[in-house]
Short mmCIF file of the C-alpha atoms (twelve columns), coordinates in Angstrom:
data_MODEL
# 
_entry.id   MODEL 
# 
loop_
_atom_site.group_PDB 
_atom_site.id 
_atom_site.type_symbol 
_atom_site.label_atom_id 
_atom_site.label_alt_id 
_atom_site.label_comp_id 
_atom_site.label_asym_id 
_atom_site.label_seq_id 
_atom_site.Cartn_x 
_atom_site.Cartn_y 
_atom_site.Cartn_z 
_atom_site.pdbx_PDB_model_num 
ATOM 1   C CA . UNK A 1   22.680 -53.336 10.957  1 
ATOM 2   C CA . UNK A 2   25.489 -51.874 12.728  1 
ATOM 3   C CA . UNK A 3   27.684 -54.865 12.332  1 
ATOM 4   C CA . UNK A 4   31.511 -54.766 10.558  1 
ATOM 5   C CA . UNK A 5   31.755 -56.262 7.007   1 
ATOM 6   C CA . UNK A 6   34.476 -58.886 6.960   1 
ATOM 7   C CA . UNK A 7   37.544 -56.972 5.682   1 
ATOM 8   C CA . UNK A 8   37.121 -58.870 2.370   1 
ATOM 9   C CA . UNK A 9   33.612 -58.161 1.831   1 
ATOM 10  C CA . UNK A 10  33.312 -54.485 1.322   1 
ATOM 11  C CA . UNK A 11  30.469 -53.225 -1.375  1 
ATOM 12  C CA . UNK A 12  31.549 -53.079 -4.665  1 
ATOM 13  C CA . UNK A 13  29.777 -50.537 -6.522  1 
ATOM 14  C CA . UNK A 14  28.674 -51.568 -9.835  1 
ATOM 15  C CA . UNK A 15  28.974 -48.354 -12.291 1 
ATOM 16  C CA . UNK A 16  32.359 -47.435 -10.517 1 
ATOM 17  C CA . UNK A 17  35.537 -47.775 -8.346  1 
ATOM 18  C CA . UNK A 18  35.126 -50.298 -5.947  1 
ATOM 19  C CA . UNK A 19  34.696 -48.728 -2.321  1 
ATOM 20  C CA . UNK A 20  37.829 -50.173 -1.296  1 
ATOM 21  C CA . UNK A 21  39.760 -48.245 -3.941  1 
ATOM 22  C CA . UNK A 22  37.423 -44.919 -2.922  1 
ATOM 23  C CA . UNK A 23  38.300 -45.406 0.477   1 
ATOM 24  C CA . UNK A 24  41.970 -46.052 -0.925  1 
ATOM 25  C CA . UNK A 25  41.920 -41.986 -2.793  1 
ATOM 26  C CA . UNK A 26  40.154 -40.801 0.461   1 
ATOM 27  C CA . UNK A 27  43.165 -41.724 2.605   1 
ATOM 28  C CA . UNK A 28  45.816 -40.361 0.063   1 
ATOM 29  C CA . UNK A 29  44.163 -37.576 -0.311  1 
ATOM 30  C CA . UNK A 30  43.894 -36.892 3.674   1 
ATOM 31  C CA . UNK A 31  47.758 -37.685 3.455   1 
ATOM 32  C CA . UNK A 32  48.262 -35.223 0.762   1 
ATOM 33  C CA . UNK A 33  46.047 -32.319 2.373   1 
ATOM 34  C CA . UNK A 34  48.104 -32.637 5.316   1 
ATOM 35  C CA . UNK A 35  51.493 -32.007 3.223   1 
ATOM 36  C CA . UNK A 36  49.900 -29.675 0.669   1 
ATOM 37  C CA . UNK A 37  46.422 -28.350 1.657   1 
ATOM 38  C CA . UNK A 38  44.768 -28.068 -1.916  1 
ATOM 39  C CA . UNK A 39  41.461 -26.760 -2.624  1 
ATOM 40  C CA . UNK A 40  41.350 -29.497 -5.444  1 
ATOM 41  C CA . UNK A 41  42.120 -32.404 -2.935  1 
ATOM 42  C CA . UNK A 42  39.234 -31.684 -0.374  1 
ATOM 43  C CA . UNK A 43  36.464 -33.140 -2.147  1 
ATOM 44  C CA . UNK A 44  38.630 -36.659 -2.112  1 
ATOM 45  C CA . UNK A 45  38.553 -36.593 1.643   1 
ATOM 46  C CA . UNK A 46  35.232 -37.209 1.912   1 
ATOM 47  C CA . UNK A 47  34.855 -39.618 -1.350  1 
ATOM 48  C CA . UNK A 48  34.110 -42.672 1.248   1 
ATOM 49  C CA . UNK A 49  31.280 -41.042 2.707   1 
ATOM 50  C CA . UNK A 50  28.037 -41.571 0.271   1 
ATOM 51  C CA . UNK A 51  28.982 -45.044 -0.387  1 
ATOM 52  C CA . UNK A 52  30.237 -46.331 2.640   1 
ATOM 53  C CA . UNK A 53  26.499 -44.478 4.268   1 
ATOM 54  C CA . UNK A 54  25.082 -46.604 1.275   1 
ATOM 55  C CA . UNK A 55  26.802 -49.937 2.152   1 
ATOM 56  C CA . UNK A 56  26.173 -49.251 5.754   1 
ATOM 57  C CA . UNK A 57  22.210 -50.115 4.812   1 
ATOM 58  C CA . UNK A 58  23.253 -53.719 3.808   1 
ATOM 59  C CA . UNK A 59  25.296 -54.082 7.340   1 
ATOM 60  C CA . UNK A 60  28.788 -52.493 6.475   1 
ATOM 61  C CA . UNK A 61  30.277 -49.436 8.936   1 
ATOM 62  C CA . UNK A 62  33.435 -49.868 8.639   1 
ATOM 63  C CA . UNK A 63  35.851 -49.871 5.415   1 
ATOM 64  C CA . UNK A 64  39.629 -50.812 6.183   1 
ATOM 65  C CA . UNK A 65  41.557 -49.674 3.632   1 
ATOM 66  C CA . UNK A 66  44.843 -51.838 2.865   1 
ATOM 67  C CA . UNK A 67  47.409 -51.760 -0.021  1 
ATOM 68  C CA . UNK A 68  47.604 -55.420 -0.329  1 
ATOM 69  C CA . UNK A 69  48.945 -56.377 2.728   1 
ATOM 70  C CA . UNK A 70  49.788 -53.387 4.262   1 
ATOM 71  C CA . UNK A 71  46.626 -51.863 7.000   1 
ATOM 72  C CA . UNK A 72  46.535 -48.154 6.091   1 
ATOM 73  C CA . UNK A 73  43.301 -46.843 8.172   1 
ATOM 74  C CA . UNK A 74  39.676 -47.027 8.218   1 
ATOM 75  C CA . UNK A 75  36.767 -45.249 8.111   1 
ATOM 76  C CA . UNK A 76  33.739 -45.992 10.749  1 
ATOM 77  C CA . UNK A 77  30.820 -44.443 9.897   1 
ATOM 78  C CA . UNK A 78  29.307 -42.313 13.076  1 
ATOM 79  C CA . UNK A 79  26.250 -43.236 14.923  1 
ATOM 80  C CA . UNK A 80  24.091 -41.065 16.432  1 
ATOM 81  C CA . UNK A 81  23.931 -42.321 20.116  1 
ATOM 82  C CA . UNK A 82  20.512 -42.685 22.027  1 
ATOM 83  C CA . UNK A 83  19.349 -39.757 24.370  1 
ATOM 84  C CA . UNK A 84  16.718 -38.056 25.596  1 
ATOM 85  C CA . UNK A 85  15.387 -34.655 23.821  1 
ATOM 86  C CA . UNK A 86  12.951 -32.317 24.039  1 
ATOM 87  C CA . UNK A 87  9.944  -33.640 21.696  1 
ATOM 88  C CA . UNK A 88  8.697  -30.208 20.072  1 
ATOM 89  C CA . UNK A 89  5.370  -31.407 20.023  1 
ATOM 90  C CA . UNK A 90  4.708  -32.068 23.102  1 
ATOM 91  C CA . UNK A 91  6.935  -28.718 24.628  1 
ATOM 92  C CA . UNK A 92  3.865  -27.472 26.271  1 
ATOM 93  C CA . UNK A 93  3.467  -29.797 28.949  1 
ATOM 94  C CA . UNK A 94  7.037  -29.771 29.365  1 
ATOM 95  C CA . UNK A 95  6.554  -25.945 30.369  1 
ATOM 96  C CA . UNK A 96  4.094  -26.755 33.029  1 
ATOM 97  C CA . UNK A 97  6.609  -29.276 34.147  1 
ATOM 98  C CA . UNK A 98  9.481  -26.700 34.455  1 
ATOM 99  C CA . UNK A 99  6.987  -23.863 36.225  1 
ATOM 100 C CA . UNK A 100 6.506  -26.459 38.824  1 
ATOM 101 C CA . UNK A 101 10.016 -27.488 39.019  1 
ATOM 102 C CA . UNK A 102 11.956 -24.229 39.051  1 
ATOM 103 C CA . UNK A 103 13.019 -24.195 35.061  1 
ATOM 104 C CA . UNK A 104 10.812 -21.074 33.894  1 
ATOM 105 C CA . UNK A 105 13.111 -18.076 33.835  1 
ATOM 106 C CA . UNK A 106 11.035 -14.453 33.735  1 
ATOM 107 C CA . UNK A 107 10.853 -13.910 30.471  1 
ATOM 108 C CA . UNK A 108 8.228  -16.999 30.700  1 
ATOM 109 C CA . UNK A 109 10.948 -19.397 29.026  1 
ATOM 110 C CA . UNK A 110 12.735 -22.410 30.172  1 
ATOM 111 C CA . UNK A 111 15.816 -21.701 31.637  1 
ATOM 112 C CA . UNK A 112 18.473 -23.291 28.862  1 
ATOM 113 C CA . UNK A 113 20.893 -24.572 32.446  1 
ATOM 114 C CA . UNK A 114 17.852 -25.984 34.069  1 
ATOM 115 C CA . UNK A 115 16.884 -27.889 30.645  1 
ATOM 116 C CA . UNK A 116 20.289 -29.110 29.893  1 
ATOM 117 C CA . UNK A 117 20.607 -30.467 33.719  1 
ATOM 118 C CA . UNK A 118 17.220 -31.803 32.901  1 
ATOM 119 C CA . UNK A 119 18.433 -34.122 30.106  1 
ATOM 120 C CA . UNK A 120 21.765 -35.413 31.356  1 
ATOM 121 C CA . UNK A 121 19.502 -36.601 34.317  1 
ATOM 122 C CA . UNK A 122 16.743 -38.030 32.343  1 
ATOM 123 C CA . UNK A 123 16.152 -41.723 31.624  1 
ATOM 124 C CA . UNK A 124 14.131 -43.441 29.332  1 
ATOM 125 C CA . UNK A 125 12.704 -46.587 31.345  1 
ATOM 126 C CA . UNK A 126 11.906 -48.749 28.652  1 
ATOM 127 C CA . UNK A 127 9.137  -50.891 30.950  1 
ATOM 128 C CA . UNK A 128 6.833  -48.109 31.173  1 
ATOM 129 C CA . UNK A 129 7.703  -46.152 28.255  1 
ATOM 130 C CA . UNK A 130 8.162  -43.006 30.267  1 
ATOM 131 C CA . UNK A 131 10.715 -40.763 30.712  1 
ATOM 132 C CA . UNK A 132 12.128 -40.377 34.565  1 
ATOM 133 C CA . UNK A 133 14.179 -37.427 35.930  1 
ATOM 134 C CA . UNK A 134 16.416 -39.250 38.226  1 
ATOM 135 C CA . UNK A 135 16.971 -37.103 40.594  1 
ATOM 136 C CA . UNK A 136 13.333 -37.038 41.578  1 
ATOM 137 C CA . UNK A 137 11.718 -39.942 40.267  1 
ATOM 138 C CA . UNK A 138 9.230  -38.068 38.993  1 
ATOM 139 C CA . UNK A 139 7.902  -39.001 34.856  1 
ATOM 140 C CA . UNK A 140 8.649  -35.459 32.939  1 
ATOM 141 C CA . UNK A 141 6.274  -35.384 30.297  1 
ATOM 142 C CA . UNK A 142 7.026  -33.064 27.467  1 
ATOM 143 C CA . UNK A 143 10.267 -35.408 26.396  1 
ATOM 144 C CA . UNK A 144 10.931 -38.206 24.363  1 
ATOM 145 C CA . UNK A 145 13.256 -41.108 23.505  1 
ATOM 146 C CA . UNK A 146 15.621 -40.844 20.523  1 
ATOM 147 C CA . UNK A 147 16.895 -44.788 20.318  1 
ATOM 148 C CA . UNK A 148 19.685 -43.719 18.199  1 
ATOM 149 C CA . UNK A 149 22.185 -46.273 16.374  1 
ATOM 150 C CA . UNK A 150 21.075 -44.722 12.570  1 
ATOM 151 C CA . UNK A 151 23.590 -43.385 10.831  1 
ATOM 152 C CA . UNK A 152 24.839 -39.350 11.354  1 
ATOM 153 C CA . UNK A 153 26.028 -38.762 8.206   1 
ATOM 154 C CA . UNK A 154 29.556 -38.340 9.245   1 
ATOM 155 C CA . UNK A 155 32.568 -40.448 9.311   1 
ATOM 156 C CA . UNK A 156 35.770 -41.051 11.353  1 
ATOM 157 C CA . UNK A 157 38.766 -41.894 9.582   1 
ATOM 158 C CA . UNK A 158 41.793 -43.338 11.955  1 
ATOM 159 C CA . UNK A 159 45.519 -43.762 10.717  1 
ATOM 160 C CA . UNK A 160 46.898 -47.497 11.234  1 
ATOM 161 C CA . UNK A 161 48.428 -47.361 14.422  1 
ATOM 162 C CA . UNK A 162 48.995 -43.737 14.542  1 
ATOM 163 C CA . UNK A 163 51.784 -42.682 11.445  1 
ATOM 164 C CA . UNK A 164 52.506 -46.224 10.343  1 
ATOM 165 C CA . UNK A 165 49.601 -46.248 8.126   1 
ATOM 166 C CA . UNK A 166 50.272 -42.556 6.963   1 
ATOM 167 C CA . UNK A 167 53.857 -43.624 6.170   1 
ATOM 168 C CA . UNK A 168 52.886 -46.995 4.470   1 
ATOM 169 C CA . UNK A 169 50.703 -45.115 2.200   1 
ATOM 170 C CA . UNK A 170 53.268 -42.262 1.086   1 
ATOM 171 C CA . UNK A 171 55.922 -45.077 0.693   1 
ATOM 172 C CA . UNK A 172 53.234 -46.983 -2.025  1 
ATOM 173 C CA . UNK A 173 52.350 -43.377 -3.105  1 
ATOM 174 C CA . UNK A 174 56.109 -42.858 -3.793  1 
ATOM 175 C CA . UNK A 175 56.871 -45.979 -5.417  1 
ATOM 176 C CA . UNK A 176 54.143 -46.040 -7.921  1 
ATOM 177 C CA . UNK A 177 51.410 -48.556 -6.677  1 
ATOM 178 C CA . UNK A 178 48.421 -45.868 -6.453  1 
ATOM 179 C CA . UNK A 179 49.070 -44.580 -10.041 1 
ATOM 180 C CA . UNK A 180 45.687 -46.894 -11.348 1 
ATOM 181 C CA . UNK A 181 43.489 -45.108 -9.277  1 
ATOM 182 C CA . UNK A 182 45.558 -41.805 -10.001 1 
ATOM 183 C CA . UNK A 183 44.796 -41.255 -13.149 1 
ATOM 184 C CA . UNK A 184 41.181 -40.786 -12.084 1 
ATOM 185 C CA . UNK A 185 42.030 -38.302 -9.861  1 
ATOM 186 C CA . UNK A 186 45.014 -36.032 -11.617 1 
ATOM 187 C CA . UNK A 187 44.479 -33.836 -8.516  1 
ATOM 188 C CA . UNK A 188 46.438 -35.855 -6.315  1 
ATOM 189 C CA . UNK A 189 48.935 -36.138 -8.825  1 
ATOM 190 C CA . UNK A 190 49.266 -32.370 -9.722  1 
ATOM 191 C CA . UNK A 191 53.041 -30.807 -8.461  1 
ATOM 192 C CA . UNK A 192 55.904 -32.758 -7.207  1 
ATOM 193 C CA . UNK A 193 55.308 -36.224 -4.806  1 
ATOM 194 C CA . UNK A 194 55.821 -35.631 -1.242  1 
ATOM 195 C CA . UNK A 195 59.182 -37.054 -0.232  1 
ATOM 196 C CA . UNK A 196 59.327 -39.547 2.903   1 
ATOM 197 C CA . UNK A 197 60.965 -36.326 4.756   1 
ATOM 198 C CA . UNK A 198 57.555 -34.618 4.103   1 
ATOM 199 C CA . UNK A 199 55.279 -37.009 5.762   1 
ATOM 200 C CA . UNK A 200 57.576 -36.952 9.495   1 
ATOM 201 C CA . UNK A 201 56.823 -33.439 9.485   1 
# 
């Protein structure tokens, strides 16, 4: 599910923009919060987000968003990665585990440094389904496996090599080519247009 959507094949969405052209007002408006820091332009940031986590059910995590030819930036949407945790359900028998093991601090709790040392040494061993402290080899019970690879909820927007998509973008946002999508979204076009000074600063 994880895999990139051809650059060319991005969702559209059928009752409005495109994503492309959402993803294309999320970057501006990034841009523009960076020169101007609006209230009104924060919500833009973010625009991508529902329906690029809604495309990213039908195999699409990344949107690249272009102005014709020119790459501006993209936005990948986050995966959570896999880990071990500690399954609340089963938290009693990892209490025995950390009485025999040194982890129960007076107060009759697990010591928060032992648990955390516990879990960046734990490993999942995916023949026997059990979880392994490998320090010891010893099965901890009270854990479980989180396989990870959904979606967070959150995504990561990159510039196109650093400023050269941030400086693409304000040159087409200077010479008129966003002003379709602009009059959607009069927030971005409230007060004067950055100059070209405005985004080396």
């Amino acid at each position: 599910m994880a895999n990139d959507a051809a650059e060319g094949t991005q969702a559209e969405q059928p009752d409005g923009p495109s994503l492309s052209d959402i993803g294309l007002v999320g970057a501006l408006a990034r841009l523009l919060d960076e020169q101007m820091v609006k209230k009104e332009i924060k919500p833009r940031i973010d625009g991508p987000k529902i329906p690029l986590l809604k495309a990213y059910e039908t195999g699409q995590s990344e949107l690249v968003v272009r102005i014709g030819d020119d790459l501006i930036g993209r936005y990948r949407v986050n995966i959570a990665q896999p880990k071990v945790a500690v399954d609340p359900d089963n938290e009693e028998a990892l209490n025995q585990y950390a009485d025999e093991h040194g982890g129960i601090e007076v107060i009759i709790r697990r010591n928060p440094t032992w648990e955390e040392a516990l879990l960046t040494h734990a490993k999942y061993d995916e023949d026997t389904g059990l979880i392994v402290d490998t320090r010891t080899g010893e099965a901890v019970p009270g854990l479980k496996y989180e396989k990870g690879g959904d979606p967070t909820g959150s995504l990561t927007w990159t510039w196109e090599q650093k400023d050269v998509g941030r400086k693409r973008l304000m040159r087409r946002y200077q010479d008129g080519a966003l002003n379709h999508l602009l009059a959607e979204t009069p927030e971005l076009m409230a007060g004067p247009r950055p100059t070209a000074e405005d985004v080396q600063h």
